[in-house]
mmCIF file of C-alpha atoms in Angstrom:
data_model
loop_
_atom_site.group_PDB
_atom_site.id
_atom_site.type_symbol
_atom_site.label_atom_id
_atom_site.label_comp_id
_atom_site.label_asym_id
_atom_site.label_seq_id
_atom_site.Cartn_x
_atom_site.Cartn_y
_atom_site.Cartn_z
ATOM 1 C CA MET A 1 -2.379 -5.259 -13.277
ATOM 2 C CA GLY A 2 -0.638 -2.383 -15.019
ATOM 3 C CA LEU A 3 0.431 0.766 -13.224
ATOM 4 C CA ASP A 4 -1.879 3.645 -14.109
ATOM 5 C CA PRO A 5 -0.228 7.069 -13.669
ATOM 6 C CA ALA A 6 -3.645 8.707 -13.803
ATOM 7 C CA LEU A 7 -4.597 6.932 -10.576
ATOM 8 C CA CYS A 8 -1.394 7.264 -8.606
ATOM 9 C CA PRO A 9 1.898 9.213 -8.744
ATOM 10 C CA PHE A 10 4.148 6.235 -7.933
ATOM 11 C CA PHE A 11 4.999 5.635 -11.603
ATOM 12 C CA PHE A 12 7.015 8.843 -11.508
ATOM 13 C CA LEU A 13 8.447 8.705 -8.004
ATOM 14 C CA VAL A 14 11.427 6.527 -8.834
ATOM 15 C CA ASN A 15 12.820 9.315 -11.027
ATOM 16 C CA ALA A 16 11.873 12.248 -8.800
ATOM 17 C CA ALA A 17 14.440 14.292 -6.922
ATOM 18 C CA PRO A 18 14.145 15.120 -3.245
ATOM 19 C CA SER A 19 13.642 18.780 -2.406
ATOM 20 C CA ALA A 20 15.676 18.898 0.800
ATOM 21 C CA PRO A 21 19.428 18.311 1.228
ATOM 22 C CA ALA A 22 18.894 15.991 4.195
ATOM 23 C CA ALA A 23 16.483 13.751 2.307
ATOM 24 C CA PRO A 24 16.854 9.970 2.463
ATOM 25 C CA GLU A 25 19.050 8.541 -0.273
ATOM 26 C CA ARG A 26 17.225 7.443 -3.411
ATOM 27 C CA LYS A 27 18.183 3.815 -2.739
ATOM 28 C CA SER A 28 16.723 3.974 0.766
ATOM 29 C CA ASN A 29 13.349 2.371 1.425
ATOM 30 C CA PHE A 30 12.501 5.659 3.155
ATOM 31 C CA PHE A 31 12.673 7.463 -0.185
ATOM 32 C CA LEU A 32 9.245 6.748 -1.673
ATOM 33 C CA GLY A 33 7.515 7.334 1.637
ATOM 34 C CA PHE A 34 9.410 10.622 1.931
ATOM 35 C CA LEU A 35 8.153 11.860 -1.429
ATOM 36 C CA LEU A 36 4.514 11.317 -0.444
ATOM 37 C CA LEU A 37 4.590 13.920 2.331
ATOM 38 C CA PRO A 38 3.730 17.634 2.188
ATOM 39 C CA PRO A 39 6.727 19.984 2.503
ATOM 40 C CA ARG A 40 6.558 20.633 6.260
ATOM 41 C CA LYS A 41 6.277 16.951 7.139
ATOM 42 C CA ARG A 42 8.954 16.176 4.577
ATOM 43 C CA ALA A 43 11.289 18.582 6.354
ATOM 44 C CA ALA A 44 10.543 16.891 9.677
ATOM 45 C CA LEU A 45 11.203 13.436 8.233
ATOM 46 C CA SER A 46 14.458 14.711 6.700
ATOM 47 C CA ALA A 47 15.580 15.921 10.116
ATOM 48 C CA VAL A 48 14.672 12.612 11.779
ATOM 49 C CA TYR A 49 16.381 10.670 9.003
ATOM 50 C CA GLY A 50 19.528 12.776 9.438
ATOM 51 C CA TYR A 51 19.622 11.947 13.136
ATOM 52 C CA CYS A 52 19.043 8.214 12.627
ATOM 53 C CA ARG A 53 21.648 8.057 9.860
ATOM 54 C CA LEU A 54 24.215 9.798 12.061
ATOM 55 C CA ILE A 55 23.660 7.514 15.078
ATOM 56 C CA ASP A 56 23.783 4.416 12.890
ATOM 57 C CA ASP A 57 27.002 5.565 11.214
ATOM 58 C CA ILE A 58 28.726 6.008 14.569
ATOM 59 C CA VAL A 59 28.698 2.245 15.115
ATOM 60 C CA ASP A 60 29.026 1.183 11.469
ATOM 61 C CA GLU A 61 31.854 3.381 10.166
ATOM 62 C CA GLY A 62 34.779 1.528 11.727
ATOM 63 C CA LEU A 63 35.517 3.817 14.667
ATOM 64 C CA LYS A 64 37.365 2.406 17.658
ATOM 65 C CA LYS A 65 34.900 1.089 20.213
ATOM 66 C CA GLU A 66 35.828 3.682 22.830
ATOM 67 C CA ASP A 67 35.508 6.526 20.305
ATOM 68 C CA ALA A 68 32.114 5.322 19.148
ATOM 69 C CA ALA A 69 30.939 4.924 22.739
ATOM 70 C CA ALA A 70 32.074 8.461 23.522
ATOM 71 C CA GLN A 71 30.142 9.818 20.546
ATOM 72 C CA LEU A 72 26.998 8.000 21.628
ATOM 73 C CA GLU A 73 27.383 9.511 25.102
ATOM 74 C CA PHE A 74 27.669 12.933 23.502
ATOM 75 C CA TRP A 75 24.389 12.299 21.701
ATOM 76 C CA ARG A 76 22.635 11.202 24.892
ATOM 77 C CA ALA A 77 23.542 14.559 26.375
ATOM 78 C CA GLU A 78 22.705 16.349 23.123
ATOM 79 C CA VAL A 79 19.173 14.878 23.091
ATOM 80 C CA GLU A 80 18.688 16.323 26.581
ATOM 81 C CA ARG A 81 19.962 19.695 25.370
ATOM 82 C CA LEU A 82 17.692 19.461 22.347
ATOM 83 C CA TYR A 83 14.610 18.995 24.486
ATOM 84 C CA GLU A 84 15.725 21.890 26.679
ATOM 85 C CA GLY A 85 15.785 24.060 23.541
ATOM 86 C CA ARG A 86 19.574 24.507 23.318
ATOM 87 C CA PRO A 87 21.001 21.994 20.801
ATOM 88 C CA THR A 88 24.649 22.443 19.796
ATOM 89 C CA HIS A 89 24.982 20.183 16.733
ATOM 90 C CA PRO A 90 23.606 21.002 13.238
ATOM 91 C CA VAL A 91 21.688 17.699 13.113
ATOM 92 C CA SER A 92 19.896 18.365 16.399
ATOM 93 C CA GLN A 93 19.412 22.023 15.483
ATOM 94 C CA ALA A 94 17.557 20.845 12.372
ATOM 95 C CA LEU A 95 15.259 18.784 14.615
ATOM 96 C CA LEU A 96 14.404 21.613 17.004
ATOM 97 C CA PRO A 97 11.617 23.289 14.960
ATOM 98 C CA HIS A 98 9.774 19.968 14.613
ATOM 99 C CA LEU A 99 9.771 18.676 18.200
ATOM 100 C CA GLN A 100 6.532 20.253 19.347
ATOM 101 C CA GLU A 101 4.894 20.669 15.945
ATOM 102 C CA GLN A 102 5.197 16.930 15.205
ATOM 103 C CA ASN A 103 5.074 15.727 18.830
ATOM 104 C CA LEU A 104 8.350 13.835 18.496
ATOM 105 C CA PRO A 105 8.977 11.653 21.587
ATOM 106 C CA LYS A 106 12.300 12.067 23.407
ATOM 107 C CA ASP A 107 12.378 8.420 24.484
ATOM 108 C CA ALA A 108 12.528 7.346 20.830
ATOM 109 C CA PHE A 109 15.708 9.353 20.204
ATOM 110 C CA LEU A 110 17.327 7.826 23.281
ATOM 111 C CA GLU A 111 16.159 4.324 22.334
ATOM 112 C CA MET A 112 17.897 4.686 18.986
ATOM 113 C CA ILE A 113 21.175 5.330 20.818
ATOM 114 C CA ARG A 114 20.622 2.358 23.145
ATOM 115 C CA GLY A 115 19.933 -0.003 20.263
ATOM 116 C CA CYS A 116 22.950 1.060 18.228
ATOM 117 C CA GLU A 117 25.126 0.795 21.330
ATOM 118 C CA MET A 118 24.311 -2.928 21.462
ATOM 119 C CA ASP A 119 26.219 -3.342 18.186
ATOM 120 C CA LEU A 120 29.375 -2.018 19.828
ATOM 121 C CA ASN A 121 29.411 -5.051 22.085
ATOM 122 C CA ALA A 122 28.758 -7.532 19.255
ATOM 123 C CA ALA A 123 25.893 -8.888 21.319
ATOM 124 C CA ARG A 124 24.590 -12.399 20.703
ATOM 125 C CA TYR A 125 20.905 -13.059 21.097
ATOM 126 C CA GLU A 126 19.827 -16.202 22.877
ATOM 127 C CA THR A 127 16.086 -15.879 22.282
ATOM 128 C CA PRO A 128 13.727 -13.994 19.945
ATOM 129 C CA GLU A 129 12.788 -11.812 22.918
ATOM 130 C CA ASP A 130 16.430 -10.802 23.326
ATOM 131 C CA LEU A 131 16.532 -9.816 19.665
ATOM 132 C CA GLU A 132 13.341 -7.795 20.064
ATOM 133 C CA SER A 133 15.156 -5.590 22.591
ATOM 134 C CA TYR A 134 17.727 -4.758 19.919
ATOM 135 C CA MET A 135 15.120 -4.238 17.193
ATOM 136 C CA HIS A 136 13.129 -1.982 19.488
ATOM 137 C CA GLY A 137 16.152 0.258 19.839
ATOM 138 C CA VAL A 138 17.278 0.477 16.227
ATOM 139 C CA ALA A 139 13.937 0.191 14.393
ATOM 140 C CA SER A 140 10.802 0.638 16.483
ATOM 141 C CA SER A 141 12.274 3.868 17.841
ATOM 142 C CA VAL A 142 12.273 5.211 14.283
ATOM 143 C CA GLY A 143 8.654 4.132 13.920
ATOM 144 C CA TYR A 144 7.646 6.071 17.038
ATOM 145 C CA MET A 145 9.106 9.221 15.499
ATOM 146 C CA THR A 146 7.747 8.795 11.996
ATOM 147 C CA VAL A 147 4.134 7.893 12.848
ATOM 148 C CA GLU A 148 3.841 11.227 14.617
ATOM 149 C CA ILE A 149 5.012 12.940 11.433
ATOM 150 C CA PHE A 150 2.673 10.945 9.175
ATOM 151 C CA GLY A 151 -0.254 11.625 11.502
ATOM 152 C CA TYR A 152 -3.305 9.732 12.789
ATOM 153 C CA LYS A 153 -6.662 10.678 14.300
ATOM 154 C CA GLU A 154 -8.822 7.623 14.906
ATOM 155 C CA THR A 155 -6.276 5.061 16.136
ATOM 156 C CA SER A 156 -5.608 5.121 19.880
ATOM 157 C CA PRO A 157 -2.113 6.167 21.084
ATOM 158 C CA ASP A 158 -1.524 2.654 22.459
ATOM 159 C CA HIS A 159 -2.495 1.037 19.168
ATOM 160 C CA ILE A 160 -0.444 3.438 17.062
ATOM 161 C CA ARG A 161 2.575 2.732 19.261
ATOM 162 C CA GLU A 162 2.039 -1.004 18.780
ATOM 163 C CA PHE A 163 1.704 -0.383 15.029
ATOM 164 C CA ALA A 164 5.067 1.396 15.018
ATOM 165 C CA ARG A 165 6.685 -1.212 17.257
ATOM 166 C CA CYS A 166 5.628 -4.171 15.100
ATOM 167 C CA PHE A 167 6.433 -2.534 11.778
ATOM 168 C CA GLY A 168 9.858 -1.692 13.231
ATOM 169 C CA TYR A 169 10.373 -5.329 14.167
ATOM 170 C CA ALA A 170 9.160 -6.465 10.736
ATOM 171 C CA PHE A 171 11.433 -4.077 8.829
ATOM 172 C CA GLN A 172 14.472 -4.870 10.936
ATOM 173 C CA LEU A 173 13.978 -8.628 10.806
ATOM 174 C CA THR A 174 13.660 -8.370 7.017
ATOM 175 C CA ASN A 175 16.984 -6.528 7.014
ATOM 176 C CA ILE A 176 18.525 -9.164 9.279
ATOM 177 C CA ILE A 177 17.448 -11.932 6.895
ATOM 178 C CA ARG A 178 18.768 -10.033 3.882
ATOM 179 C CA ASP A 179 22.087 -9.122 5.537
ATOM 180 C CA VAL A 180 23.134 -12.423 7.144
ATOM 181 C CA GLY A 181 26.298 -12.673 5.058
ATOM 182 C CA ALA A 182 27.156 -8.964 5.219
ATOM 183 C CA ASP A 183 26.725 -8.948 8.992
ATOM 184 C CA LEU A 184 29.127 -11.880 9.319
ATOM 185 C CA GLU A 185 31.792 -9.653 7.739
ATOM 186 C CA LEU A 186 31.254 -7.247 10.649
ATOM 187 C CA GLY A 187 31.390 -10.033 13.244
ATOM 188 C CA ARG A 188 27.668 -9.702 13.965
ATOM 189 C CA VAL A 189 25.118 -12.484 14.265
ATOM 190 C CA TYR A 190 21.518 -11.503 14.899
ATOM 191 C CA LEU A 191 19.914 -14.936 14.499
ATOM 192 C CA PRO A 192 18.764 -16.141 17.942
ATOM 193 C CA ALA A 193 20.601 -19.162 19.341
ATOM 194 C CA ALA A 194 17.279 -20.790 20.292
ATOM 195 C CA ASP A 195 16.144 -20.618 16.659
ATOM 196 C CA MET A 196 19.420 -22.149 15.489
ATOM 197 C CA LYS A 197 18.950 -25.031 17.883
ATOM 198 C CA GLU A 198 15.361 -25.558 16.754
ATOM 199 C CA ALA A 199 16.435 -25.612 13.099
ATOM 200 C CA GLY A 200 19.391 -27.947 13.694
ATOM 201 C CA TYR A 201 21.892 -25.331 12.540
ATOM 202 C CA SER A 202 24.997 -24.127 14.371
ATOM 203 C CA LEU A 203 27.044 -20.978 14.756
ATOM 204 C CA GLU A 204 30.014 -22.858 13.308
ATOM 205 C CA ALA A 205 28.006 -23.762 10.209
ATOM 206 C CA LEU A 206 26.979 -20.125 9.860
ATOM 207 C CA HIS A 207 30.599 -18.965 9.964
ATOM 208 C CA ARG A 208 31.354 -21.591 7.284
ATOM 209 C CA ARG A 209 28.417 -20.108 5.342
ATOM 210 C CA GLU A 210 26.744 -23.469 4.870
ATOM 211 C CA HIS A 211 23.560 -23.111 2.848
ATOM 212 C CA SER A 212 21.818 -26.308 3.914
ATOM 213 C CA ASP A 213 18.322 -27.580 4.646
ATOM 214 C CA ALA A 214 18.927 -26.631 8.274
ATOM 215 C CA PHE A 215 19.820 -23.076 7.226
ATOM 216 C CA ILE A 216 16.618 -22.834 5.187
ATOM 217 C CA ARG A 217 14.644 -24.027 8.218
ATOM 218 C CA LEU A 218 16.338 -21.337 10.287
ATOM 219 C CA MET A 219 15.426 -18.693 7.738
ATOM 220 C CA GLU A 220 11.842 -19.957 7.568
ATOM 221 C CA ILE A 221 11.528 -19.367 11.309
ATOM 222 C CA GLN A 222 12.633 -15.757 10.786
ATOM 223 C CA TYR A 223 10.360 -15.350 7.762
ATOM 224 C CA LYS A 224 7.256 -16.548 9.615
ATOM 225 C CA ARG A 225 8.039 -14.313 12.579
ATOM 226 C CA ALA A 226 8.461 -11.293 10.308
ATOM 227 C CA LYS A 227 5.136 -12.026 8.598
ATOM 228 C CA GLN A 228 3.445 -12.102 12.013
ATOM 229 C CA TYR A 229 4.878 -8.682 12.797
ATOM 230 C CA TYR A 230 3.569 -7.250 9.508
ATOM 231 C CA LEU A 231 0.116 -8.698 10.179
ATOM 232 C CA ARG A 232 -0.085 -7.498 13.779
ATOM 233 C CA ALA A 233 0.998 -3.979 12.807
ATOM 234 C CA ARG A 234 -1.750 -3.653 10.206
ATOM 235 C CA ASN A 235 -4.361 -4.955 12.623
ATOM 236 C CA MET A 236 -3.587 -2.072 14.997
ATOM 237 C CA VAL A 237 -4.661 0.739 12.679
ATOM 238 C CA ASP A 238 -8.157 2.154 12.343
ATOM 239 C CA ARG A 239 -9.147 1.985 8.669
ATOM 240 C CA ARG A 240 -9.834 5.713 8.648
ATOM 241 C CA ASP A 241 -6.144 6.413 9.365
ATOM 242 C CA ARG A 242 -4.765 4.312 6.528
ATOM 243 C CA LYS A 243 -4.583 7.167 4.019
ATOM 244 C CA GLY A 244 -2.572 9.320 6.395
ATOM 245 C CA LEU A 245 -0.228 6.432 7.149
ATOM 246 C CA LEU A 246 0.316 5.701 3.452
ATOM 247 C CA PRO A 247 4.079 6.540 3.621
ATOM 248 C CA ALA A 248 4.518 3.883 6.324
ATOM 249 C CA GLU A 249 2.534 1.373 4.316
ATOM 250 C CA VAL A 250 4.589 2.103 1.196
ATOM 251 C CA MET A 251 7.734 1.249 3.153
ATOM 252 C CA ALA A 252 6.036 -1.841 4.591
ATOM 253 C CA HIS A 253 4.992 -3.105 1.157
ATOM 254 C CA ILE A 254 8.535 -2.616 -0.147
ATOM 255 C CA TYR A 255 10.146 -4.399 2.803
ATOM 256 C CA GLU A 256 7.605 -7.212 2.699
ATOM 257 C CA GLY A 257 8.098 -7.518 -1.056
ATOM 258 C CA LEU A 258 11.831 -7.880 -0.466
ATOM 259 C CA LEU A 259 11.140 -10.549 2.150
ATOM 260 C CA GLU A 260 9.068 -12.532 -0.350
ATOM 261 C CA GLU A 261 11.771 -12.230 -3.015
ATOM 262 C CA ILE A 262 14.360 -13.595 -0.605
ATOM 263 C CA ARG A 263 12.124 -16.526 0.256
ATOM 264 C CA LEU A 264 11.491 -17.286 -3.422
ATOM 265 C CA GLY A 265 15.273 -17.338 -3.894
ATOM 266 C CA ARG A 266 15.609 -19.967 -1.140
ATOM 267 C CA TYR A 267 17.388 -17.565 1.203
ATOM 268 C CA ARG A 268 20.582 -17.146 -0.822
ATOM 269 C CA VAL A 269 21.804 -14.494 1.599
ATOM 270 C CA LEU A 270 25.137 -15.876 2.793
ATOM 271 C CA PHE A 271 27.130 -14.440 -0.100
ATOM 272 C CA GLN A 272 24.899 -11.686 -1.460
ATOM 273 C CA LYS A 273 22.426 -8.951 -0.532
ATOM 274 C CA GLN A 274 19.186 -9.013 -2.455
ATOM 275 C CA SER A 275 17.465 -5.811 -3.509
ATOM 276 C CA LEU A 276 14.435 -4.735 -5.509
ATOM 277 C CA SER A 277 14.519 -2.819 -8.769
ATOM 278 C CA PRO A 278 13.071 0.716 -8.872
ATOM 279 C CA TRP A 279 10.226 -0.610 -11.064
ATOM 280 C CA ARG A 280 9.409 -3.336 -8.538
ATOM 281 C CA LYS A 281 9.408 -0.777 -5.724
ATOM 282 C CA ALA A 282 7.039 1.449 -7.703
ATOM 283 C CA ARG A 283 4.619 -1.424 -8.241
ATOM 284 C CA LEU A 284 4.676 -2.259 -4.537
ATOM 285 C CA ALA A 285 4.092 1.415 -3.709
ATOM 286 C CA PHE A 286 1.048 1.358 -5.982
ATOM 287 C CA LYS A 287 -0.262 -1.730 -4.174
ATOM 288 C CA ALA A 288 0.167 0.147 -0.890
ATOM 289 C CA TRP A 289 -1.842 3.057 -2.323
ATOM 290 C CA LEU A 290 -4.630 0.665 -3.306
ATOM 291 C CA TYR A 291 -4.614 -0.918 0.150
ATOM 292 C CA CYS A 292 -4.737 2.396 1.974
ATOM 293 C CA HIS A 293 -7.578 3.656 -0.243
ATOM 294 C CA GLY A 294 -9.672 0.547 0.318
ATOM 295 C CA PHE A 295 -9.195 -1.192 -3.026
#
């Protein structure tokens, strides 16, 4: 089906420019969702994105472990100051006007710090449940912030939190699948040991970057788990809230589209990172628009 600009603005979004300096980068999967928001919500999402980007960079920019840990401790204290109305850093000062207006939860900001801190210790994950703890920190926490910005009326608070939690897991597990090789360069392995054992693959084989039938089985386990997260998230939302949650669904369609592309390519992720073209992202955004409008 062709993309009809008369029905939906997504045809033009890939060439649009963000209106705020703290906007997500154009290559980010946040970008299309960002452009769908009205100005006030866009400003709130920009502020949240700036915070998440900063915390993530602390552990990914090559700082010494003790320096990174000290910065994360600063941000734990800064979140407390922020919620007391006296932030000291420009990033937290940008968040201040949106805390009450968008009902942004303090625990989500602290969870983001906790999750990123796990990367400092190069944690290994024995079970899928262990990995969920990490994904909750680095991904679901972002979902808890952003669903409040997007807005909902008919879905219960418990269900909307589960929606955010599961989409966070789905997005992060898609990233983990895509970034297996890149994460090895950083000394990080996110694939649970129990899944490796089930697939007949080993940590030694992973470090040798062996793309074998056992590796494909391992990736299939991750793929099926991610698909379950996507499905459960969507089942949490009242149909009447879908239009308001369109930015989240745009991101979900893009991430899930990437997941399908990786699977079609037989999980060639040990030496490369797969991405989607701007045109492919626009088509997936249009599909999300159709879904949220009941087509």
